[in-house]
CSV table of C-alpha atoms in Angstrom, one decimal:
chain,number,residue,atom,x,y,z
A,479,UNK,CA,24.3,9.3,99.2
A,480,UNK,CA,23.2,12.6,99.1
A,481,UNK,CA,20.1,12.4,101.6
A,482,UNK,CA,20.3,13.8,105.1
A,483,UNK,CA,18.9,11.7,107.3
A,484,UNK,CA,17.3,14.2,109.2
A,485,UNK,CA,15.5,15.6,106.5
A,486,UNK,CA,15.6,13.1,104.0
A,487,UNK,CA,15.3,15.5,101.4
A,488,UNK,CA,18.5,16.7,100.1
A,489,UNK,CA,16.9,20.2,98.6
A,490,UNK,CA,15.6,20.5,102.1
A,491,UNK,CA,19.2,19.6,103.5
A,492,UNK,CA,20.5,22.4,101.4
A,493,UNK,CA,18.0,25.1,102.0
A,494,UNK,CA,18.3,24.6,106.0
A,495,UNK,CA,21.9,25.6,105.4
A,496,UNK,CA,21.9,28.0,103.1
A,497,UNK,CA,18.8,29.9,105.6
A,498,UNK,CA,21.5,30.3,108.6
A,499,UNK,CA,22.8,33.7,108.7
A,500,UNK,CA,26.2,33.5,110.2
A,501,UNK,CA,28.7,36.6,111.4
A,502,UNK,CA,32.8,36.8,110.2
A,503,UNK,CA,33.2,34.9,113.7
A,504,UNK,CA,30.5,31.9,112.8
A,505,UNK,CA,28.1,32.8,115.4
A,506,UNK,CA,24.2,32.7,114.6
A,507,UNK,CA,22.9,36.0,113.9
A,508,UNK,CA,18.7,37.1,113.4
A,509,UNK,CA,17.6,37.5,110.0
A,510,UNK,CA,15.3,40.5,111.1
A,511,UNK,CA,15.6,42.6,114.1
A,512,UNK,CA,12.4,43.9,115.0
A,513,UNK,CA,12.0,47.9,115.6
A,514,UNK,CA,9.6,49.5,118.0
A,515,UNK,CA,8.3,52.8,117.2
A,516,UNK,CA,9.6,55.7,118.8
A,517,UNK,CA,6.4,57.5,120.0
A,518,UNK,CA,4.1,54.4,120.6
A,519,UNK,CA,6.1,52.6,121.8
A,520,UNK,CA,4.5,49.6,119.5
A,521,UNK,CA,6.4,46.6,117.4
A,522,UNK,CA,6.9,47.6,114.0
A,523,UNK,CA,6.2,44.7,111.8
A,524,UNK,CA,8.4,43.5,109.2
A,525,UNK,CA,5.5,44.3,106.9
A,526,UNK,CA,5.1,47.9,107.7
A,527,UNK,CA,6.5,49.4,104.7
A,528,UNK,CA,5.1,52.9,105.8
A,529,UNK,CA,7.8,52.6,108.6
A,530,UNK,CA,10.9,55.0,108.6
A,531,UNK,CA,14.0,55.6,110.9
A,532,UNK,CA,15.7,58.5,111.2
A,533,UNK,CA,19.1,59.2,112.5
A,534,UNK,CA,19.6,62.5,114.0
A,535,UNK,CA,23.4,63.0,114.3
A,536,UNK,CA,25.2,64.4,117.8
A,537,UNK,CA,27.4,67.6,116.7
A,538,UNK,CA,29.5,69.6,118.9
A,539,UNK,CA,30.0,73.2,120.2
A,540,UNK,CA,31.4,74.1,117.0
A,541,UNK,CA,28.8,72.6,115.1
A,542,UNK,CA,30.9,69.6,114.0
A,543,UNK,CA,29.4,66.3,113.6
A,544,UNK,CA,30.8,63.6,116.5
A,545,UNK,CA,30.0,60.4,115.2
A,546,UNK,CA,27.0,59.6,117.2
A,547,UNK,CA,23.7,59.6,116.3
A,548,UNK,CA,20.3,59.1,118.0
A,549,UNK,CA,17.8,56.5,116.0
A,550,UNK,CA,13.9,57.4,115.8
A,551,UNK,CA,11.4,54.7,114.6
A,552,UNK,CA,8.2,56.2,113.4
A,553,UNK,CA,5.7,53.3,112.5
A,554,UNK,CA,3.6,53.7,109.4
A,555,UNK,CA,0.5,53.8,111.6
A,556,UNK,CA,1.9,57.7,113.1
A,557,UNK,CA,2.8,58.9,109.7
A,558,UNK,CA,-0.6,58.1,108.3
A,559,UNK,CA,-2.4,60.0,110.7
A,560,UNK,CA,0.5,63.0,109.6
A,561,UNK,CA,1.9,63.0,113.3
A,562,UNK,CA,5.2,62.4,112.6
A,563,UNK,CA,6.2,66.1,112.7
A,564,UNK,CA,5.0,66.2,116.3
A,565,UNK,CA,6.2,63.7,117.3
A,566,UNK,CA,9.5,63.7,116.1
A,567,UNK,CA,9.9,67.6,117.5
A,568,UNK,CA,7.7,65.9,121.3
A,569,UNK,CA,10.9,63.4,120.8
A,570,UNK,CA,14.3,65.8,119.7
A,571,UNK,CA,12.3,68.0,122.9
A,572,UNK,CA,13.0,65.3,125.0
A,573,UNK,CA,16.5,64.2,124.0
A,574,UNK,CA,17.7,68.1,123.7
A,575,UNK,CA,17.8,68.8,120.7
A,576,UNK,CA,15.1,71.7,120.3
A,577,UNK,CA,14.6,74.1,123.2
A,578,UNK,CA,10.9,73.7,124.8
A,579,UNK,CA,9.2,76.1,122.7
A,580,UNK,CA,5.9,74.6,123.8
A,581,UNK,CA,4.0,72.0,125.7
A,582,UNK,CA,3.4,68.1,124.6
């Protein structure tokens, strides 16, 4: 009656499709979406709660923001070794953000 045969558990029936994350158009989405950190170049884990991203937003002549941003992952790993300063200032050098005001 109410037993998949499949599963032949009906809680079981019940969690396997409650656990499918769908989008507005029904299609199968991820339920995480792994990061990788920005200076090296590593996976950040789900389980990295040190972990941080940070959006620096693209602005015009004028100083007014566009819209656009650029991401940076920084794993907990960098920002226990207090490195993310550097890095993030080795990474906004290389995007253009900051003027090379001295070498990485």
């Amino acid at each position: 009656s109410g037993i998949n045969a499949e599963y032949g558990d009906p809680f079981l029936s019940w969690a396997f499709r409650w656990s499918i994350m769908q989008n507005v158009e029904g299609k199968k989405v991820d339920l995480y979406i792994p990061r990788k950190c920005s200076a090296t170049n590593k996976l950040i884990s789900a389980k990295d709660h040190a972990a941080v991203q940070i959006n620096v937003g693209h602005v015009d002549a004028s100083g007014k923001y566009t819209g656009e941003f650029t991401s940076y992952a920084i794993c907990g790993y960098v920002r226990k070794q207090s490195r993310s300063d550097e890095v993030i200032n080795r990474l906004a050098t290389e995007s253009g953000f900051l003027q090379q005001t001295y070498k990485f």
